[in-house]
CSV table of N, CA and C in Angstrom, one decimal:
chain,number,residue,atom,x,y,z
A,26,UNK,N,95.7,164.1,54.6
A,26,UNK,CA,94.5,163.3,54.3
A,26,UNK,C,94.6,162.8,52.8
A,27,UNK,N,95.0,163.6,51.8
A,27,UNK,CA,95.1,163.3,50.6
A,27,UNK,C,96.0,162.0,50.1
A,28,UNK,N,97.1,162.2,51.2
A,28,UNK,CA,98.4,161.0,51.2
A,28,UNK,C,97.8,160.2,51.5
A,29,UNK,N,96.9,159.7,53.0
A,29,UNK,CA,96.5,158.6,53.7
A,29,UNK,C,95.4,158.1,52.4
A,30,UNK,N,94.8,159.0,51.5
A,30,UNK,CA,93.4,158.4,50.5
A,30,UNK,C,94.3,157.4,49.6
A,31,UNK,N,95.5,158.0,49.2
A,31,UNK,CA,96.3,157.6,47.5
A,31,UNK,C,96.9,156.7,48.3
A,32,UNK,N,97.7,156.5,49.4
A,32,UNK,CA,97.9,154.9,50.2
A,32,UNK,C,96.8,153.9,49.9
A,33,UNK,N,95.8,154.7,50.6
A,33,UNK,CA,94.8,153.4,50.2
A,33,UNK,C,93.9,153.0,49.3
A,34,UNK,N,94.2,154.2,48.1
A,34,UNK,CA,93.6,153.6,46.8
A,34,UNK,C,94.9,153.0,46.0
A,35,UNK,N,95.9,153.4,46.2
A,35,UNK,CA,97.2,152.6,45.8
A,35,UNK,C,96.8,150.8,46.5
A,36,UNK,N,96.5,150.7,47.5
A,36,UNK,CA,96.6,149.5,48.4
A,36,UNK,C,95.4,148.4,47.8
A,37,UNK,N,94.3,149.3,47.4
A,37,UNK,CA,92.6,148.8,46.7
A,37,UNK,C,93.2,148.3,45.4
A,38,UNK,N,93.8,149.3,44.6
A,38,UNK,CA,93.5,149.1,43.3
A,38,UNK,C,94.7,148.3,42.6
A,39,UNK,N,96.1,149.1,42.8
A,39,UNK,CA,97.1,148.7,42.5
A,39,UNK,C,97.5,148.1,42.5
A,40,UNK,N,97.8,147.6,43.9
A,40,UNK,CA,98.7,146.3,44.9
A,40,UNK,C,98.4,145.0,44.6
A,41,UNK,N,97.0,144.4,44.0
A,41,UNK,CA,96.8,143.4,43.6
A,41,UNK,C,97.0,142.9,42.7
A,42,UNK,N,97.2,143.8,41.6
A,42,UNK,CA,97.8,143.7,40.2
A,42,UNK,C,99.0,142.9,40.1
A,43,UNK,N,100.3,144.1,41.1
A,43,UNK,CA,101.6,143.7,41.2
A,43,UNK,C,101.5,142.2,41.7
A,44,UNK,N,100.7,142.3,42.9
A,44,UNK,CA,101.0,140.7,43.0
A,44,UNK,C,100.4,139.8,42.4
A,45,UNK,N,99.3,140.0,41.1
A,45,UNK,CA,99.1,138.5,41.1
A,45,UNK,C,100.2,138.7,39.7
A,46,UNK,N,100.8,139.7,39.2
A,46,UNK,CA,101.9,139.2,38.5
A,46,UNK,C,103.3,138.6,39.3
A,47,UNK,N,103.3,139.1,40.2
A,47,UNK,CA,104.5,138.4,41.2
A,47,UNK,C,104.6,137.2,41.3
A,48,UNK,N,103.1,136.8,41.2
A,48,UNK,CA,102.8,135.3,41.7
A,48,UNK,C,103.2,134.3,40.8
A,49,UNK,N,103.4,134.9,38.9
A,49,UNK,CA,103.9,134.1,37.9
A,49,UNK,C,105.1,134.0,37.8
A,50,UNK,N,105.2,132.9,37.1
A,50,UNK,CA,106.8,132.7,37.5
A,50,UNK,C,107.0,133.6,35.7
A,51,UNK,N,108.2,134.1,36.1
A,51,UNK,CA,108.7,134.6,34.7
A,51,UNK,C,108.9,133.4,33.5
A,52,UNK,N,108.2,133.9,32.3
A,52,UNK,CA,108.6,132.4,31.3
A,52,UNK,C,110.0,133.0,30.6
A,53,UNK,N,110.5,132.0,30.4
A,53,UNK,CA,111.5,131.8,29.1
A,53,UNK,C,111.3,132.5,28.0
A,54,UNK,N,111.8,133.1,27.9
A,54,UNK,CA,111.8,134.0,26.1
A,54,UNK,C,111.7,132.7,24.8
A,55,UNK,N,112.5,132.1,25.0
A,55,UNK,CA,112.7,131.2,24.4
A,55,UNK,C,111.7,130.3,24.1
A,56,UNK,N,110.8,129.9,25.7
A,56,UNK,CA,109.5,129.3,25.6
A,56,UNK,C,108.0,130.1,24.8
A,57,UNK,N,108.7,131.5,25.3
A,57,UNK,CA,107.5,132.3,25.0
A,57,UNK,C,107.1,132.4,23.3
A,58,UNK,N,108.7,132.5,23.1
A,58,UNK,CA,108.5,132.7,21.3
A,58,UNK,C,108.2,131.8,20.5
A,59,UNK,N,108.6,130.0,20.9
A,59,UNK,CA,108.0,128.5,20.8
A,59,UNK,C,106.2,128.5,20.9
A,60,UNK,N,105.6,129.2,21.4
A,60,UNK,CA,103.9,129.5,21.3
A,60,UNK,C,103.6,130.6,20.3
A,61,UNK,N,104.6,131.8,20.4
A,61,UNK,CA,103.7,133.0,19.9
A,61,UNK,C,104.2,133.2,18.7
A,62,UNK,N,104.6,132.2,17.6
A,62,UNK,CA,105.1,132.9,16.2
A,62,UNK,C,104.7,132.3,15.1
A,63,UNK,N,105.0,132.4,14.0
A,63,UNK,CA,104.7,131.6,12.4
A,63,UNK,C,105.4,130.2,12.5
A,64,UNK,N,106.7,130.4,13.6
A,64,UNK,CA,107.8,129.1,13.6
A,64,UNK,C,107.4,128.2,14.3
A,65,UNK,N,105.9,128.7,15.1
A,65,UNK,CA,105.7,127.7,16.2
A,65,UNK,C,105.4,125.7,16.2
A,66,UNK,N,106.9,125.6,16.9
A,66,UNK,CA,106.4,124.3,16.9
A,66,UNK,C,107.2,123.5,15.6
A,67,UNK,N,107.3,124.3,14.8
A,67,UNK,CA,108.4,123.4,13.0
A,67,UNK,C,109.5,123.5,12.9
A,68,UNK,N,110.6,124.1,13.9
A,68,UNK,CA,111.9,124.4,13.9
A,68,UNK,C,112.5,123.2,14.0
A,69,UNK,N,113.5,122.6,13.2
A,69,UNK,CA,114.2,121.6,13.3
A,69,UNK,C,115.9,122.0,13.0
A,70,UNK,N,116.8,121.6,14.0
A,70,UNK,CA,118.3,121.3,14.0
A,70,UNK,C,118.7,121.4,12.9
A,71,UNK,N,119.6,122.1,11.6
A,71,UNK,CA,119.7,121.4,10.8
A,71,UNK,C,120.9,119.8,10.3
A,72,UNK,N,121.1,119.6,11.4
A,72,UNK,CA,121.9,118.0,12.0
A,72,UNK,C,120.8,117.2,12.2
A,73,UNK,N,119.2,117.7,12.7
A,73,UNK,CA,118.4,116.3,12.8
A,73,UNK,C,117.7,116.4,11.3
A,74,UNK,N,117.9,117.0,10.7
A,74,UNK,CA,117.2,116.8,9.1
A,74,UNK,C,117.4,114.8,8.9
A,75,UNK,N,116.5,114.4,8.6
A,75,UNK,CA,116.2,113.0,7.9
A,75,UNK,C,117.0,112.4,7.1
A,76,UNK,N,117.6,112.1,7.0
A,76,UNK,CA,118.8,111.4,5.6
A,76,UNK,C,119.5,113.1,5.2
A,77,UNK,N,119.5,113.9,6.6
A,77,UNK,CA,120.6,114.8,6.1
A,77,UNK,C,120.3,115.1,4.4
A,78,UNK,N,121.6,115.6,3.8
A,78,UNK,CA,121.2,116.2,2.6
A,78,UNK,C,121.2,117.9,2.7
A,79,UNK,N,121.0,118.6,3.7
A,79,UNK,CA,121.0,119.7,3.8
A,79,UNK,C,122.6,120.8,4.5
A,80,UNK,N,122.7,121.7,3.5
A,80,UNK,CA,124.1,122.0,4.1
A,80,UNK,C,124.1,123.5,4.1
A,81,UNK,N,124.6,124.2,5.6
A,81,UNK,CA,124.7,125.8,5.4
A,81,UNK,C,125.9,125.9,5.3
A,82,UNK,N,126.3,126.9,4.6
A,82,UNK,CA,128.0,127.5,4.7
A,82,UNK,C,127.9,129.0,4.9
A,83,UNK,N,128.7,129.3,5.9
A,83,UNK,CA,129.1,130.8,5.8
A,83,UNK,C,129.4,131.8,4.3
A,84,UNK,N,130.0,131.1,4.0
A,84,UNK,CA,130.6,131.9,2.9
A,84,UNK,C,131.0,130.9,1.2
A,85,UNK,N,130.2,131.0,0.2
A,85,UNK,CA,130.4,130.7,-1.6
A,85,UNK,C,132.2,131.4,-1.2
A,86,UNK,N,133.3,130.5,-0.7
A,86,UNK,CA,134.6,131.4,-1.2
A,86,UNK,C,135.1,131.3,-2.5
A,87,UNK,N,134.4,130.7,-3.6
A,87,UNK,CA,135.0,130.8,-4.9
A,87,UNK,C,134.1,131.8,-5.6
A,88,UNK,N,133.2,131.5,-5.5
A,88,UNK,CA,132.1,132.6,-6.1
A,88,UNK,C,131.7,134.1,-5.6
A,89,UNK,N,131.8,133.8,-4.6
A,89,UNK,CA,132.1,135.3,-3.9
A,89,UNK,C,130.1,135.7,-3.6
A,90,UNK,N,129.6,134.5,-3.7
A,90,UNK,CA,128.1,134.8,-3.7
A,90,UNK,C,127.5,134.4,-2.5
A,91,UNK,N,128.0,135.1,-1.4
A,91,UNK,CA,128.0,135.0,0.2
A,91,UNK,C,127.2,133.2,0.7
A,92,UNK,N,126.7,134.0,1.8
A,92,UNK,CA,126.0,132.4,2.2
A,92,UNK,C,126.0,131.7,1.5
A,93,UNK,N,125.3,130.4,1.8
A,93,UNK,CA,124.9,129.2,0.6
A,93,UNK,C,124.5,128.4,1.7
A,94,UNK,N,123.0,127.9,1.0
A,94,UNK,CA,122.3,127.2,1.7
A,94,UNK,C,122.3,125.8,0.4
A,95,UNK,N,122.6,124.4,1.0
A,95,UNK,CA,122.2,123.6,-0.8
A,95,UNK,C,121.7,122.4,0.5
A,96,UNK,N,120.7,122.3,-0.7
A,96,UNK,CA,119.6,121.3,-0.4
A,96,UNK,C,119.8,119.9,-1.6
A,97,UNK,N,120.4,118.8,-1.0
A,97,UNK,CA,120.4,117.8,-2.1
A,97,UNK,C,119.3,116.7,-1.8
A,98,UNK,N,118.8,116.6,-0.2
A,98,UNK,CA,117.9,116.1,-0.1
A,98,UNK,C,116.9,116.3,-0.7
A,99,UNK,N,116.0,115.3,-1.5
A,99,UNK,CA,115.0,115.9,-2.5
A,99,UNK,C,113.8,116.2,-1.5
A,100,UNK,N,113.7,115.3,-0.1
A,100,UNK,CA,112.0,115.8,0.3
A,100,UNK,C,112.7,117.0,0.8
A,101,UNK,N,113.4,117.5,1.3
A,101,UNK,CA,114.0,118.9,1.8
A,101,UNK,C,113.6,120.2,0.7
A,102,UNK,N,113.4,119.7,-0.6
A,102,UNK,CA,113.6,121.1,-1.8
A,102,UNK,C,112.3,122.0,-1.7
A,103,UNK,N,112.4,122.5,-2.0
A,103,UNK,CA,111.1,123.7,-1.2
A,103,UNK,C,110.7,123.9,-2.6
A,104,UNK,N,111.4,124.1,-3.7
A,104,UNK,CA,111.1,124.4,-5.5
A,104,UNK,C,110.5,125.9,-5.5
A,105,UNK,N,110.8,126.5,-4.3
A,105,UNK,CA,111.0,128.2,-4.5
A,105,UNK,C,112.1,128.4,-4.9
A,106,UNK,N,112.3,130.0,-5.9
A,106,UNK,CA,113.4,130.6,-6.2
A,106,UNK,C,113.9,131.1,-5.4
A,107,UNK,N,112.8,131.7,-4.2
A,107,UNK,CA,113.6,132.7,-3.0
A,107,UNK,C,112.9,132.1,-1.6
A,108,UNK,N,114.0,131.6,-0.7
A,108,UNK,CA,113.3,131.1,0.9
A,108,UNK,C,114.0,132.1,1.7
A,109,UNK,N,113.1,132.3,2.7
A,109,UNK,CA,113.4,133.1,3.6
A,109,UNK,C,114.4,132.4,5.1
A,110,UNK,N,115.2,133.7,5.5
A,110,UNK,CA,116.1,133.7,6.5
A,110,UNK,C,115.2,134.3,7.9
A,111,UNK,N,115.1,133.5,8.9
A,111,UNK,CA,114.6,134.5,9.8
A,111,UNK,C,115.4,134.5,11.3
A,112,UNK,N,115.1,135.4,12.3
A,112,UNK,CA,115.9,135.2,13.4
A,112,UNK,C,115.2,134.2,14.2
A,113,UNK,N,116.0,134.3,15.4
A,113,UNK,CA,115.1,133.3,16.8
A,113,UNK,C,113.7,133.5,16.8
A,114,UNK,N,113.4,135.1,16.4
A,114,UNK,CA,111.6,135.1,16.9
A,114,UNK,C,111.0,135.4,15.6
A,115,UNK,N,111.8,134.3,14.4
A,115,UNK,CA,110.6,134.6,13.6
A,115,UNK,C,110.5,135.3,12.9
A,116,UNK,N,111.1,136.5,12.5
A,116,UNK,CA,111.7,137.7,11.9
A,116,UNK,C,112.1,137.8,10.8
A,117,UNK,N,111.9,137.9,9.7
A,117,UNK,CA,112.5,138.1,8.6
A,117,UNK,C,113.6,138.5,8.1
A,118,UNK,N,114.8,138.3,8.3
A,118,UNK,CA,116.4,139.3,8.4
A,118,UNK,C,116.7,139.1,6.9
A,119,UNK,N,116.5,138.1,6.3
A,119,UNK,CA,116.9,138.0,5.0
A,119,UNK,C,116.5,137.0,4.2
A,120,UNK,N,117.3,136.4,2.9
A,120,UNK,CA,116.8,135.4,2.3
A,120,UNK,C,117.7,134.7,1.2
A,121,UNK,N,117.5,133.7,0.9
A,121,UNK,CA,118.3,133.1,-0.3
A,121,UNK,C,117.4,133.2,-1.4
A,122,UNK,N,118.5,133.5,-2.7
A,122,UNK,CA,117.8,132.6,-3.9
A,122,UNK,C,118.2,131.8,-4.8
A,123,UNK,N,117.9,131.1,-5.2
A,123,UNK,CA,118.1,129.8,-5.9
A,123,UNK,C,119.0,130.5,-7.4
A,124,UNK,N,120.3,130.0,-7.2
A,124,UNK,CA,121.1,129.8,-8.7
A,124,UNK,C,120.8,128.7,-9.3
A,125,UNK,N,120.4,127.5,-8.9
A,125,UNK,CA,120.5,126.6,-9.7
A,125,UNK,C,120.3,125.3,-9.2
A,126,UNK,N,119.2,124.5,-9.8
A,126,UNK,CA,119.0,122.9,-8.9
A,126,UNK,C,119.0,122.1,-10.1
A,127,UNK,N,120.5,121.5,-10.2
A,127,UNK,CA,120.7,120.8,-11.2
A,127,UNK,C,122.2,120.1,-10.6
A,128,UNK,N,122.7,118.8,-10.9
A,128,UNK,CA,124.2,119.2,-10.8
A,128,UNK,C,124.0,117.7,-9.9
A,129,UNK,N,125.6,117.6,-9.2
A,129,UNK,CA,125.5,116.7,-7.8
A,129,UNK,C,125.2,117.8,-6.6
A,130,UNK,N,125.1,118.6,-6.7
A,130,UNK,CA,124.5,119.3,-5.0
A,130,UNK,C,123.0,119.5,-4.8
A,131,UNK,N,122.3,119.6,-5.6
A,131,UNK,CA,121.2,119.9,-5.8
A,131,UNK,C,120.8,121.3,-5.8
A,132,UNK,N,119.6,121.6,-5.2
A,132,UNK,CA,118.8,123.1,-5.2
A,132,UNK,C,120.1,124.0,-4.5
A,133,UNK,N,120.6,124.9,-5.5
A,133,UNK,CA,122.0,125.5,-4.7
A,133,UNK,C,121.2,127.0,-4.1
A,134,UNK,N,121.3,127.7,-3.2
A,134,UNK,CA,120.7,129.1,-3.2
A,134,UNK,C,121.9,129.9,-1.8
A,135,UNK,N,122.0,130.9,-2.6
A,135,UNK,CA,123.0,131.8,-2.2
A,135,UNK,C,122.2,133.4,-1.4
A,136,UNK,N,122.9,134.0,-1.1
A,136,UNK,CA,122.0,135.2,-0.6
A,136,UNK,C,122.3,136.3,-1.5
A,137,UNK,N,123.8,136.3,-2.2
A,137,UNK,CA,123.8,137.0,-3.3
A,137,UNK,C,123.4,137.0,-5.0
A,138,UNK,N,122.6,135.7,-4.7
A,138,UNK,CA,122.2,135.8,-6.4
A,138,UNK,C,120.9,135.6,-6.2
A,139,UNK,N,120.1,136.7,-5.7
A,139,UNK,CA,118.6,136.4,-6.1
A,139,UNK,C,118.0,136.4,-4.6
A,140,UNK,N,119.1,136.6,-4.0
A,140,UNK,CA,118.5,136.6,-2.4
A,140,UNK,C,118.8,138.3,-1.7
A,141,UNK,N,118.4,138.4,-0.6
A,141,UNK,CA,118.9,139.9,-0.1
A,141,UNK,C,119.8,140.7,-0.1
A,142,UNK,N,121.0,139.5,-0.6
A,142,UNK,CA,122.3,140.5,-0.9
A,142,UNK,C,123.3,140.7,1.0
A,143,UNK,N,122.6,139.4,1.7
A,143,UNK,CA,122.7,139.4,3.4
A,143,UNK,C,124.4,139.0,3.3
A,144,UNK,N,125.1,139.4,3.9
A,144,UNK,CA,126.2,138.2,4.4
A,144,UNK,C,126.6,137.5,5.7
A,145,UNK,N,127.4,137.1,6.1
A,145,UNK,CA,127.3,136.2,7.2
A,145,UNK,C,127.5,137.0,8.4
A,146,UNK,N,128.3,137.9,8.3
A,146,UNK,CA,128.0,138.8,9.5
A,146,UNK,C,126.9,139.7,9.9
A,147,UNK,N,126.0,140.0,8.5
A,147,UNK,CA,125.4,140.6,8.5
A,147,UNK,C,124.0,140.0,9.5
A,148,UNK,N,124.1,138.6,8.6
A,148,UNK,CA,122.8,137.7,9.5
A,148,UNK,C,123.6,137.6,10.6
A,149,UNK,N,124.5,137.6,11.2
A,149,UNK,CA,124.7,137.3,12.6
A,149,UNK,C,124.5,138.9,13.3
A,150,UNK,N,124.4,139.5,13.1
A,150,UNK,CA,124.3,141.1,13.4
A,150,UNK,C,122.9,141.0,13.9
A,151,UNK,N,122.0,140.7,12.6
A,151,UNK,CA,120.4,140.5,12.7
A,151,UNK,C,119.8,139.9,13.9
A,152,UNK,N,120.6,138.3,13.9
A,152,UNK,CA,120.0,137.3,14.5
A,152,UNK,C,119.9,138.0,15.8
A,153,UNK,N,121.3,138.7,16.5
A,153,UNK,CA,122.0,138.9,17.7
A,153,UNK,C,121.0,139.9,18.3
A,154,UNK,N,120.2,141.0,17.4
A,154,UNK,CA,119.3,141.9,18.1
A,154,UNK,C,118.3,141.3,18.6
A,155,UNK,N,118.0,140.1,18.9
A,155,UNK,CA,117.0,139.5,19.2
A,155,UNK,C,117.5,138.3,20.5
A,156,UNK,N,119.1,138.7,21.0
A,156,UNK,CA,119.4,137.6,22.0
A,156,UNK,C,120.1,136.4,21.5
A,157,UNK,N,119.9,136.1,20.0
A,157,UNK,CA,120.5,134.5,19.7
A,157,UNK,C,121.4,134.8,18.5
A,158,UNK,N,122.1,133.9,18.6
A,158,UNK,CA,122.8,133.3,17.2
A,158,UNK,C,122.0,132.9,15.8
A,159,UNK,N,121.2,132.1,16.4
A,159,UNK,CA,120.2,131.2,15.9
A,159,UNK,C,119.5,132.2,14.6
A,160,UNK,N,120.2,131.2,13.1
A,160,UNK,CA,118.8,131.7,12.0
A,160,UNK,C,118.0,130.6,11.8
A,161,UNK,N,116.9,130.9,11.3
A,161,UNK,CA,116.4,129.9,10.5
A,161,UNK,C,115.8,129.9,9.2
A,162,UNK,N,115.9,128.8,8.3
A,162,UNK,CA,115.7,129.1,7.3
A,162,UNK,C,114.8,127.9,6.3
A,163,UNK,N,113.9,128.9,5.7
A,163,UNK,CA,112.1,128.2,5.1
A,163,UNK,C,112.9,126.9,5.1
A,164,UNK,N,111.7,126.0,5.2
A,164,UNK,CA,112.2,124.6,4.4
A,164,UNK,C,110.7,124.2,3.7
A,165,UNK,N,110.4,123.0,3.9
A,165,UNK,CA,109.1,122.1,3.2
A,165,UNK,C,107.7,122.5,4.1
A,166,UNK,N,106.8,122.4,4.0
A,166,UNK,CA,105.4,122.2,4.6
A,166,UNK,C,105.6,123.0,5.9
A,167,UNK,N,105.9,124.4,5.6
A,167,UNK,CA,106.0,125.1,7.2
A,167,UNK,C,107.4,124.9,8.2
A,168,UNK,N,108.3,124.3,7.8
A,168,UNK,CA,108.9,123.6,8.7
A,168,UNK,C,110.5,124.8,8.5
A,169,UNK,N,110.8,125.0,9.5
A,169,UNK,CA,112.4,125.9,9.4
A,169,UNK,C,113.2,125.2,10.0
A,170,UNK,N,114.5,125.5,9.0
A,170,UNK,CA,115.5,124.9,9.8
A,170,UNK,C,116.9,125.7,10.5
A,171,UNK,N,117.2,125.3,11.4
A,171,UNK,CA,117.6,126.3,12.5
A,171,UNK,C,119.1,125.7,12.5
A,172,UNK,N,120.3,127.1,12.2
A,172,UNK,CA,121.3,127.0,12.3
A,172,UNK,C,121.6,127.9,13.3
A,173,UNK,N,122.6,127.2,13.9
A,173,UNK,CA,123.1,128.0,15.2
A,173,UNK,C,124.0,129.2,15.6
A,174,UNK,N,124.9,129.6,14.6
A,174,UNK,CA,125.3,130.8,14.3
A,174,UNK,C,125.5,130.8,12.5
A,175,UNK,N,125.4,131.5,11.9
A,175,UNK,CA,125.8,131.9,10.5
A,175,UNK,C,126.9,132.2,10.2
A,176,UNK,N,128.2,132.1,11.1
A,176,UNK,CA,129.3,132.3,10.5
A,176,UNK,C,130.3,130.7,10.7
A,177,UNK,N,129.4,129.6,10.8
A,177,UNK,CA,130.1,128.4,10.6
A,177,UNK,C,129.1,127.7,9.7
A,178,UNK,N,130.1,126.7,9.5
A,178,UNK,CA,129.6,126.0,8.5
A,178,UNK,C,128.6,124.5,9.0
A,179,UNK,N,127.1,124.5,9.0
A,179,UNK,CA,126.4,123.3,9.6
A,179,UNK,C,125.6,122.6,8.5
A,180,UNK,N,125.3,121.0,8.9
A,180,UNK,CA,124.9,120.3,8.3
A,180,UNK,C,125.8,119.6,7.4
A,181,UNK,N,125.5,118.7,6.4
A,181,UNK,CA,125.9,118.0,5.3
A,181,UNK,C,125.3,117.0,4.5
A,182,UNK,N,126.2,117.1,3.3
A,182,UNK,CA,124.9,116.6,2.1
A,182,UNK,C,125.5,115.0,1.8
């Protein structure tokens, strides 16, 4: 008797649950995280940047001051000493800081001089617990710019 009641309060209460989630289709992580974050909606390529001007490198190999993010485009300069690194969903993994906006490169910012001290495997380590390659990193008015793994070199100035 006890079995035939928990069938049929399993069958009342339960069963409708499971299916009206059955009935949705699974969304995209990808879509899901495009609605639910700080990045929603500002993420841009850093190849579709506007007159370009914007360049990531894996690795400062003379300076030994890991990443390097340089910003020569002037509407691109953010005029922070420290921008943040984040992963696919938005996440904070690390950051650059600004050595110096002066020169022909412009706003230069490394992760070892004033930034988290991240390196390139490191942010790919980061990014990776979250499913992607993908960092992204502050730019102007809300807007991040999305590099597709951190251990190559994207964009140009």
């Amino acid at each position: 008797m006890k079995t035939i009641l928990s069938s049929i309060l399993f069958l009342v209460i339960i069963a409708p649950a499971f299916a009206e989630n059955a009935s949705k289709p699974e969304q995209d992580p990808y879509e899901q995280w495009l609605t639910t974050t700080p990045c929603a909606g500002k993420v841009v390529p850093i190849d579709a940047i506007e007159n370009r001007g914007v360049l990531y490198k894996a690795e400062n190999i003379h300076g030994g001051r890991g990443p390097t993010f340089l910003v020569k485009n002037n509407a691109e300069k953010t005029g922070k000493s420290v921008i943040e690194i984040r992963d696919a969903r938005c996440q904070v993994i690390g950051s650059f800081g600004m050595f110096a906006s002066d020169g022909p490169y412009g706003a230069r910012y490394y992760t070892r001089s004033g930034g988290s001290g991240i390196d390139n495997v490191g942010l790919l380590n980061a990014a990776s617990k979250v499913g992607s390659t993908n960092i992204l990193i502050e730019g102007t008015n809300g807007k991040w710019i999305r590099v597709k793994n951190p251990m190559n070199r994207e964009g140009s100035l």
